[in-house]
XYZ file of C-alpha atoms in Angstrom:
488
model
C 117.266 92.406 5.808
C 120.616 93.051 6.305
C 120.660 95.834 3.166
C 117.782 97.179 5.294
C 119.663 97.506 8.247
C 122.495 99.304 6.837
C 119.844 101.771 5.117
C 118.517 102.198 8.255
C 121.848 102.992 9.505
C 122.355 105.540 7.379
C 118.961 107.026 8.175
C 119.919 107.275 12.026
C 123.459 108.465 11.728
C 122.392 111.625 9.328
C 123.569 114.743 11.321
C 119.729 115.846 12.213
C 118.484 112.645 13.484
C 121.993 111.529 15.025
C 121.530 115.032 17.197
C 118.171 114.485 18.114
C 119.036 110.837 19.174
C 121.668 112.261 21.228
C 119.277 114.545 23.078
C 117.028 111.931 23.398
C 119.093 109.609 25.105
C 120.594 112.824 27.425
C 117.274 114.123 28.440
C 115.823 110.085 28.984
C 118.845 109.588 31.488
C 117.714 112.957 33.260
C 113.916 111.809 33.243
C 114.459 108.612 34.424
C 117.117 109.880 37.662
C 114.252 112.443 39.071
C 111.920 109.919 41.288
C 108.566 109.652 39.467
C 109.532 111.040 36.151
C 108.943 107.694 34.556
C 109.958 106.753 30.682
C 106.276 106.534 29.984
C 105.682 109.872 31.168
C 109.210 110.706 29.506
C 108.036 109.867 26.256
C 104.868 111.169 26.529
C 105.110 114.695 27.823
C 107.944 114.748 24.508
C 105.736 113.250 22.167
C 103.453 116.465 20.931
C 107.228 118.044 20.118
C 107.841 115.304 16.961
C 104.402 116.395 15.361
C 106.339 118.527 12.972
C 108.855 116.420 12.824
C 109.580 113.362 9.946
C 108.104 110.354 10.723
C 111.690 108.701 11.239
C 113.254 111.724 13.067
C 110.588 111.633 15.780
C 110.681 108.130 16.446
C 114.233 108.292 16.825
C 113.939 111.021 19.686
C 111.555 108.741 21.699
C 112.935 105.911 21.391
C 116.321 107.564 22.942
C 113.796 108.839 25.432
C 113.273 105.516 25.996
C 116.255 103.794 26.531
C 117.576 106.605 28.458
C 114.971 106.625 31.184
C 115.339 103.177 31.765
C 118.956 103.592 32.523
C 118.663 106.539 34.208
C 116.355 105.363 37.348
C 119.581 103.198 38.022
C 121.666 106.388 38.925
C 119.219 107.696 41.720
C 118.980 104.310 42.790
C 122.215 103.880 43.284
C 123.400 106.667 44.863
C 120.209 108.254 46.663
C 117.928 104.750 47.149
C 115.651 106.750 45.693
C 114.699 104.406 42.644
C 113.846 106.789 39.387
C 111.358 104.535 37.832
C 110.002 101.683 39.134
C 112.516 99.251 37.083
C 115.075 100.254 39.148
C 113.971 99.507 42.429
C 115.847 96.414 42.738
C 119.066 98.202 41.852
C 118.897 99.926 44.836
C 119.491 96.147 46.726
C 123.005 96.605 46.186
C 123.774 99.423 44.274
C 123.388 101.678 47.303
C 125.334 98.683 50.133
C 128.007 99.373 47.537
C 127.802 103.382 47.514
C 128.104 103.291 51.406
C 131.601 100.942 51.344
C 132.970 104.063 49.095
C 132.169 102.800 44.983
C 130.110 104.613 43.975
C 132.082 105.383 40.399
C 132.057 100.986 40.501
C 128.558 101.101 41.169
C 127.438 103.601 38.101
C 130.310 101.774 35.813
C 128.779 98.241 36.362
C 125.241 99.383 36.213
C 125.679 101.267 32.833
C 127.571 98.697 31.036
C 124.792 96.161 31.936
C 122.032 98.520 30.824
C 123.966 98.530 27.652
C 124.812 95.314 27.170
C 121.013 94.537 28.243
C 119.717 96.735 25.647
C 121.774 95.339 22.811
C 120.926 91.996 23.460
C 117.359 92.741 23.531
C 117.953 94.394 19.662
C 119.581 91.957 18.586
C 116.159 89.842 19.024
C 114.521 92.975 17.833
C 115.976 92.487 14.289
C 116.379 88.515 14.328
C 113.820 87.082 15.457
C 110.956 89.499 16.410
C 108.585 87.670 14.387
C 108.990 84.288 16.445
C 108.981 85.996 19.687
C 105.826 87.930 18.669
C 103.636 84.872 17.853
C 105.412 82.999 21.445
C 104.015 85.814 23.604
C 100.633 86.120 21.549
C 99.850 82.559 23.168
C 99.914 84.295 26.676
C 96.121 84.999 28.041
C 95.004 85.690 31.856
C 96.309 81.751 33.174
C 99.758 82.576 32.109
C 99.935 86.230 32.957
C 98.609 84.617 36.599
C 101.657 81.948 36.357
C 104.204 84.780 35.707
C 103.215 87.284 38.669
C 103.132 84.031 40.836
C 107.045 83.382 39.445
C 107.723 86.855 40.766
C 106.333 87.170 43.578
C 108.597 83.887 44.675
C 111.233 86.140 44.347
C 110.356 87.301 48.116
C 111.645 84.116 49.101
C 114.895 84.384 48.034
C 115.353 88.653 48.741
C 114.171 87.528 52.395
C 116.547 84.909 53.385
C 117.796 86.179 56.383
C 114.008 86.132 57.873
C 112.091 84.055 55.941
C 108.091 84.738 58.099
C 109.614 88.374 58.581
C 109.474 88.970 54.625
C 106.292 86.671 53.849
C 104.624 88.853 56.095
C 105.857 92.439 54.563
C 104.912 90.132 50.995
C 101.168 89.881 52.364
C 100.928 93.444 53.560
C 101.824 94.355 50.439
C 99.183 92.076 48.779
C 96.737 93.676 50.991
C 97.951 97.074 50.028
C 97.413 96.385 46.428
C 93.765 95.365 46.716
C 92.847 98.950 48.130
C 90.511 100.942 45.613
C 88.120 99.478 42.511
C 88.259 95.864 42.216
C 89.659 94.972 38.660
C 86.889 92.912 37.283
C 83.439 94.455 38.900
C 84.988 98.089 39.751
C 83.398 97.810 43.635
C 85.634 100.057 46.084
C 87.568 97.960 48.126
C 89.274 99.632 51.500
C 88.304 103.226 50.291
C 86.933 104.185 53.470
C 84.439 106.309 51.975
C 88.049 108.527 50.859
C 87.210 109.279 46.970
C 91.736 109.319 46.759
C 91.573 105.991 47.665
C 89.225 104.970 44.555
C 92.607 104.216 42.180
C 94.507 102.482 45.588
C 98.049 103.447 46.076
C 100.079 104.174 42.950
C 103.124 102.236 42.871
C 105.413 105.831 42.635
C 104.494 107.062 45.918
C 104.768 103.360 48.009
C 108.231 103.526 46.371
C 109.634 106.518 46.633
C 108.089 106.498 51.064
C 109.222 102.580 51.474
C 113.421 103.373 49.973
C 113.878 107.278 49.897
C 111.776 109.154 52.376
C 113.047 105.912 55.035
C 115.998 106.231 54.197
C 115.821 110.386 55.049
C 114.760 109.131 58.395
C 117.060 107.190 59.395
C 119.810 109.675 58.433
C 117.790 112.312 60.216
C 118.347 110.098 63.074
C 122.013 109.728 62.906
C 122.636 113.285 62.830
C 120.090 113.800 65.735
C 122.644 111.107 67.385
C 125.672 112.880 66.272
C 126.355 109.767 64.815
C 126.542 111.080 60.980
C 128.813 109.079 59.093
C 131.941 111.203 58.378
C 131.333 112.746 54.697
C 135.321 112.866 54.023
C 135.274 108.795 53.759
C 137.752 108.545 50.750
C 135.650 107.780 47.609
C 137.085 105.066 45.363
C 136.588 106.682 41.444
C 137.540 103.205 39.985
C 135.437 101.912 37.719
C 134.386 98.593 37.118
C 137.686 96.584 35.758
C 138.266 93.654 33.081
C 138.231 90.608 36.082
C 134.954 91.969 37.217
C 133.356 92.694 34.181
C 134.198 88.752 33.183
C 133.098 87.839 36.689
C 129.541 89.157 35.900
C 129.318 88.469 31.708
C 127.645 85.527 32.060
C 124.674 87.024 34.093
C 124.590 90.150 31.775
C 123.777 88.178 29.264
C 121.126 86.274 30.407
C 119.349 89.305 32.127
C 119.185 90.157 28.627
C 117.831 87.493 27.287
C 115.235 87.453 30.132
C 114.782 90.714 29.717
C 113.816 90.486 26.048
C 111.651 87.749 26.622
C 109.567 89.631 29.475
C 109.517 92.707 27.237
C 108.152 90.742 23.889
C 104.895 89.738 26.822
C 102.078 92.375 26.539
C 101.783 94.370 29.496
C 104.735 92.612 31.880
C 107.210 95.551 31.753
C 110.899 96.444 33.039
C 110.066 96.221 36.506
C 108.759 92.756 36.262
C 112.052 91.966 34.189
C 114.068 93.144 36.753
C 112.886 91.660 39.624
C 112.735 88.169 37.836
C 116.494 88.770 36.439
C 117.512 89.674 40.488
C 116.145 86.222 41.540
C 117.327 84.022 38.942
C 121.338 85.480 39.350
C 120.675 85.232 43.176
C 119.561 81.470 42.544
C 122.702 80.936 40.041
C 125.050 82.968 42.171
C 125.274 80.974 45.206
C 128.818 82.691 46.546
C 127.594 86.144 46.273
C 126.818 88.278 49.114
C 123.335 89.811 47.818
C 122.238 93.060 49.858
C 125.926 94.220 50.530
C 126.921 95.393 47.495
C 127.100 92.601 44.806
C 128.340 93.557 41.666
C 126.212 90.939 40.105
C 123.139 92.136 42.176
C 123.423 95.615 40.409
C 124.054 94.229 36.638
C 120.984 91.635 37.031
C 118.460 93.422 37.196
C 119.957 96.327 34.739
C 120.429 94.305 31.824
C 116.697 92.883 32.592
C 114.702 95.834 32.762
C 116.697 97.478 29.479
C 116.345 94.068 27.720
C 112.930 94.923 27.827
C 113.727 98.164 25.444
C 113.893 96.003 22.705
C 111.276 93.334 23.655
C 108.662 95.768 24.117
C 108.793 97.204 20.432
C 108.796 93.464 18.790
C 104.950 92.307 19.535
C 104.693 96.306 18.870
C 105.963 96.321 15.345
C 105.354 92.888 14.085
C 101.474 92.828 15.617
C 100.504 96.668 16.807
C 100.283 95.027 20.505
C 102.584 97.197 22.897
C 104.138 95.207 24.999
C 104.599 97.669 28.111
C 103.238 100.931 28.828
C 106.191 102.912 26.501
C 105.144 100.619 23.832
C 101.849 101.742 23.979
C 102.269 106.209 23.637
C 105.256 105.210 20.514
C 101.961 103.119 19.018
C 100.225 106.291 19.155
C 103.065 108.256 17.733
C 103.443 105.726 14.787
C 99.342 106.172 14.378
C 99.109 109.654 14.499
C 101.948 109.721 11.445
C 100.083 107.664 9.321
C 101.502 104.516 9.923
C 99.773 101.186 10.591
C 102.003 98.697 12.858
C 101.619 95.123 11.793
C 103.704 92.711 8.704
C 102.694 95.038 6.389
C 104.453 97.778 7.915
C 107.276 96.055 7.083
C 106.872 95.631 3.243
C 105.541 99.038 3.045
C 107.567 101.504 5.159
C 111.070 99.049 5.609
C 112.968 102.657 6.404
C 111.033 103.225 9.357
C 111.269 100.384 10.977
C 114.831 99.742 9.948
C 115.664 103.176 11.093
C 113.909 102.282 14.504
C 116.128 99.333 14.866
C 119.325 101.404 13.870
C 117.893 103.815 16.176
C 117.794 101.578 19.151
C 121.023 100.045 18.369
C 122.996 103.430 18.116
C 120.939 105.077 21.418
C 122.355 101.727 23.510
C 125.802 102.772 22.467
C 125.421 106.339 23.130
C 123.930 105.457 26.434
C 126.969 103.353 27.103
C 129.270 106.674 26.143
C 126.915 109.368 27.991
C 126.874 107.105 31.006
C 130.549 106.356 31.091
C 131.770 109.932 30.618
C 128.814 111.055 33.221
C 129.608 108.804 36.023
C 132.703 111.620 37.597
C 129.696 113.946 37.675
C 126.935 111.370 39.374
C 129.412 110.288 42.018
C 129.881 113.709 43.210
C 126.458 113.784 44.529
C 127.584 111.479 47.901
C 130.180 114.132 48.759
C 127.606 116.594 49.623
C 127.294 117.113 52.977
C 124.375 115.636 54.375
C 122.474 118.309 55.937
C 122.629 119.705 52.313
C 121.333 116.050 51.093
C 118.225 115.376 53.148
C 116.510 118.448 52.344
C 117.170 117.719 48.754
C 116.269 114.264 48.924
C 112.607 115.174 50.704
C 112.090 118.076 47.820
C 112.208 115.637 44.835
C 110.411 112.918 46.810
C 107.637 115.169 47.112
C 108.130 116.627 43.610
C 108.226 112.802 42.015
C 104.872 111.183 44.046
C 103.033 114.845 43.045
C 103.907 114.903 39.645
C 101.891 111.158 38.954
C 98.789 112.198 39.602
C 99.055 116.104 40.439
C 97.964 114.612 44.490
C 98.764 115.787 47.710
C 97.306 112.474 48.721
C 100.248 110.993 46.916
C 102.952 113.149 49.076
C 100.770 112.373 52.343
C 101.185 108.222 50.967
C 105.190 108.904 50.506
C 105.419 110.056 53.950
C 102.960 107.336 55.251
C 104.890 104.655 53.529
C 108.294 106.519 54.634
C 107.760 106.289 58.349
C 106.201 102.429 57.604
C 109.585 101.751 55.820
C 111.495 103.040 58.724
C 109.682 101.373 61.747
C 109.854 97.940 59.417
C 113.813 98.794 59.447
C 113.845 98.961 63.228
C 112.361 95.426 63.276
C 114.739 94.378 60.856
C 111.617 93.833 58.563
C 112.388 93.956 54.729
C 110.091 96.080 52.776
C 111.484 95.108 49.219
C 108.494 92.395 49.704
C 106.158 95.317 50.000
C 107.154 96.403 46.865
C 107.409 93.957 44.605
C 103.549 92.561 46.092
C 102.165 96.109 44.581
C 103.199 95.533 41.576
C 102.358 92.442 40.720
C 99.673 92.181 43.091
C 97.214 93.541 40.552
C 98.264 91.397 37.705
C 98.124 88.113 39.673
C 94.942 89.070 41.482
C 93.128 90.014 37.955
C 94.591 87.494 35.765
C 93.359 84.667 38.336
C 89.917 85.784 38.098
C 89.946 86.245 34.808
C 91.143 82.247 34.306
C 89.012 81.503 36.554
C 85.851 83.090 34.543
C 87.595 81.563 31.175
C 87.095 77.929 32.565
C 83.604 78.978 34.311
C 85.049 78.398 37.670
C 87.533 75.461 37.041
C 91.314 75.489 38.227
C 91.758 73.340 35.838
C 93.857 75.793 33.427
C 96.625 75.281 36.210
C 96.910 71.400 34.951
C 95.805 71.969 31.372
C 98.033 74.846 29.918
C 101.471 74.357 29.371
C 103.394 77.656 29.661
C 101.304 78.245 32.891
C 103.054 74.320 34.132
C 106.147 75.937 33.439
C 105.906 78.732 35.397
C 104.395 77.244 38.071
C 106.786 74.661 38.572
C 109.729 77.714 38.535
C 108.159 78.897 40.936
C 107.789 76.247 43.385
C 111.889 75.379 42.703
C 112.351 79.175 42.925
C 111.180 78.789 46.645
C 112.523 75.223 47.056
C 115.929 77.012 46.009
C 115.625 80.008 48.741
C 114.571 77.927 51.765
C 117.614 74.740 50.815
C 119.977 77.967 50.890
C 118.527 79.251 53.953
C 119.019 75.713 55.509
């Protein structure tokens, strides 16, 4: 394995693949900072470009693609609250608090040197141990998928501390929200209202981008209505994140990684799962920290999560030909349509591809950590632009990113619905993180319950009788045991 790996090596750092790894892992970090430009659509608007390509250089460019985008939703996030890709949404908890005290060069610094750190871990289990990992999350079916959106959605406990019935409520709207259009297991409209947009309900994009960016717009509109515009000459710190601080948040790095990895190696969980799940454990194992006002650890959680998931998502991928997210699933195509056949044999037969992928993935983390370092003097500059200059902007690539999913004007009148719903809920001191996090995982609990339930021909009794789905279950219940003894 190990002679392998350095073959591989050898195969990723020759000059031609090296430079198309490099502009991979550039043009994935620009992807994923424009709101809606996902990594899935990253990867797949790129992936007709490697059909001329050798079978190892293309791979190499999406899977920078890949790892790129991921990181890059952080940097919108963080200094816009405009999350990039969905996985970053709960960077924007306290990546943005932390922008608005005057870090934002700490803020980019901690969040790429978790995404790195996240990333590595997760190859790390790529190489090691894929093969155990693959066969683990092969014994996950519709009772445990239901177990682990039930785990997540427990997170709204713990992000709504301050008002515990104020963000179980914004967690039920958003269940609601996510049962608009077909139903998942007969296909009868639900809540259409005879509207054929509402058929598909309310892609997650658009509910995101209205609930954290166009809200946010708002609100500043209103400040500068009041004259009450906060002074754009604040001095900036440019410091980066420094040695006591990067100790201080090691430990949770590492496990978002591991989590991360985990999630990723489940068919069809994803880094937005990841990161959520990674935000509540270091909030439940990081009793001291101030969550929500800038928490270094709050940033690095859920970065090292949802790039953990890099790595995790390639190992059921490459060991079984079972994606295991939706990035996963266009590189299986790209591996089919060059001949190759994912699976064990894949490995006997073609070892230099999927060594080279693993060098590949290894090398793009690093670069990412380099290209995000030496980029971070150039991000930061956006929150010194004054802010009648900003808001325009910020409403231009909102409208740009919820268009661009669907080609929808429905989707830009959504933004703006969910933007002035985001901004009334902010009046009332109302979280709408809740909101969030309910649409996307609303649709996997909802369908994976009914689909246990039709397994067992309409017994529960797969909550009692399956033990991954016990374990979740009782995290969950000491997940919200956890948030309401802190509250107390």
């Amino acid at each position: 394995m190990v002679q392998h790996l350095l073959d591989g090596l050898l195969t990723a750092l020759q000059l031609g693949n090296f430079i198309y790894l490099i502009l991979g892992v550039t043009g994935g970090i620009i992807i994923g900072a424009l709101p809606g430009l996902t990594a899935t659509m990253g990867v797949a608007i790129l992936l007709p470009f490697t059909f001329g390509m050798d079978a190892v250089t293309g791979l190499i460019m999406l899977v920078g693609i890949y790892v790129g985008a991921i990181y890059g939703g952080s940097i919108s996030a963080i200094l816009l609250n405009t999350p990039g890709t969905p996985a970053s949404a709960a960077t924007c908890f306290d990546g943005y608090p932390l922008v608005k005290q005057g870090h934002p060069a700490k803020a980019l610094s901690v969040s790429t040197i978790a995404s790195a750190c996240g990333g590595l871990i997760s190859c790390i289990a790529l190489v090691t141990i894929s093969p155990f990992l693959a066969k683990f999350a092969l014994r996950f079916s519709a009772p445990e998928y239901f177990a682990l959106a039930l785990f997540g959605l427990t997170i709204i406990a713990s992000i709504s501390a301050e008002n515990f019935l104020k963000g179980i409520i914004a967690g039920v709207i958003g269940l609601l929200i996510s049962t608009f259009g077909m139903d998942y297991i007969t296909s009868y409209p639900r809540f259409t209202f005879d509207v054929v947009d509402l058929l598909n309900g309310f892609s997650v994009i658009p509910v995101l981008i209205g609930l954290f960016a166009v809200s946010e717009v708002f609100n500043q509109i209103e400040l500068l209505i009041d004259e009450k515009e906060i002074k754009t000459n604040i001095t900036m710190d440019k410091s980066y994140m420094n040695i006591k601080e990067l100790k201080h948040c090691l430990p949770t790095i590492i496990k978002s990684g591991v989590i991360g990895t985990f999630i990723g190696s489940i068919p069809g969980a994803g880094a937005d799962i990841a990161a959520f799940v990674c935000y509540n454990e270091a909030k439940r194992s990081n009793k001291d920290e101030k969550f929500g006002k800038g928490s270094l650890i709050g940033i690095s959680a859920p970065e090292a999560g949802n790039n953990g998931v890099t790595g995790g998502a390639l190992v059921p991928l490459l060991t079984l030909g079972v994606p295991g997210d939706a990035v996963a699933a266009v590189l299986l195509g790209a591996l089919i349509i060059q001949g190759l056949t994912p699976g064990p044999l894949l490995f006997e037969q073609n070892p230099e591809i999927v060594y080279g992928l693993f060098s590949s993935m290894i090398l793009g983390n690093i670069l990412l950590l380099i290209i995000g370092l030496a980029g971070i003097k150039f991000y930061s500059r956006i929150v010194e632009i004054p802010k009648t200059l900003m808001i325009p902007s910020i409403l231009m690539l909102s409208t740009i990113g919820s268009y661009s999913m669907n080609n929808s004007l429905f989707d830009v009148g959504v933004t703006f619905a969910f933007g002035i719903i985001g901004y009334i809920m902010g009046k009332i001191k109302m979280p709408s993180s809740p909101i969030v996090l309910s649409v996307i995982l609303g649709p996997m609990l909802e369908t994976n319950l009914r689909k246990a339930v039709l397994m067992y021909e309409g017994s529960y009794s797969f909550l009692w009788t399956r033990p991954i789905t016990i374990v979740f279950l009782i995290l969950s219940l000491l997940s919200v045991y956890s948030a309401l003894r802190k509250k107390k």
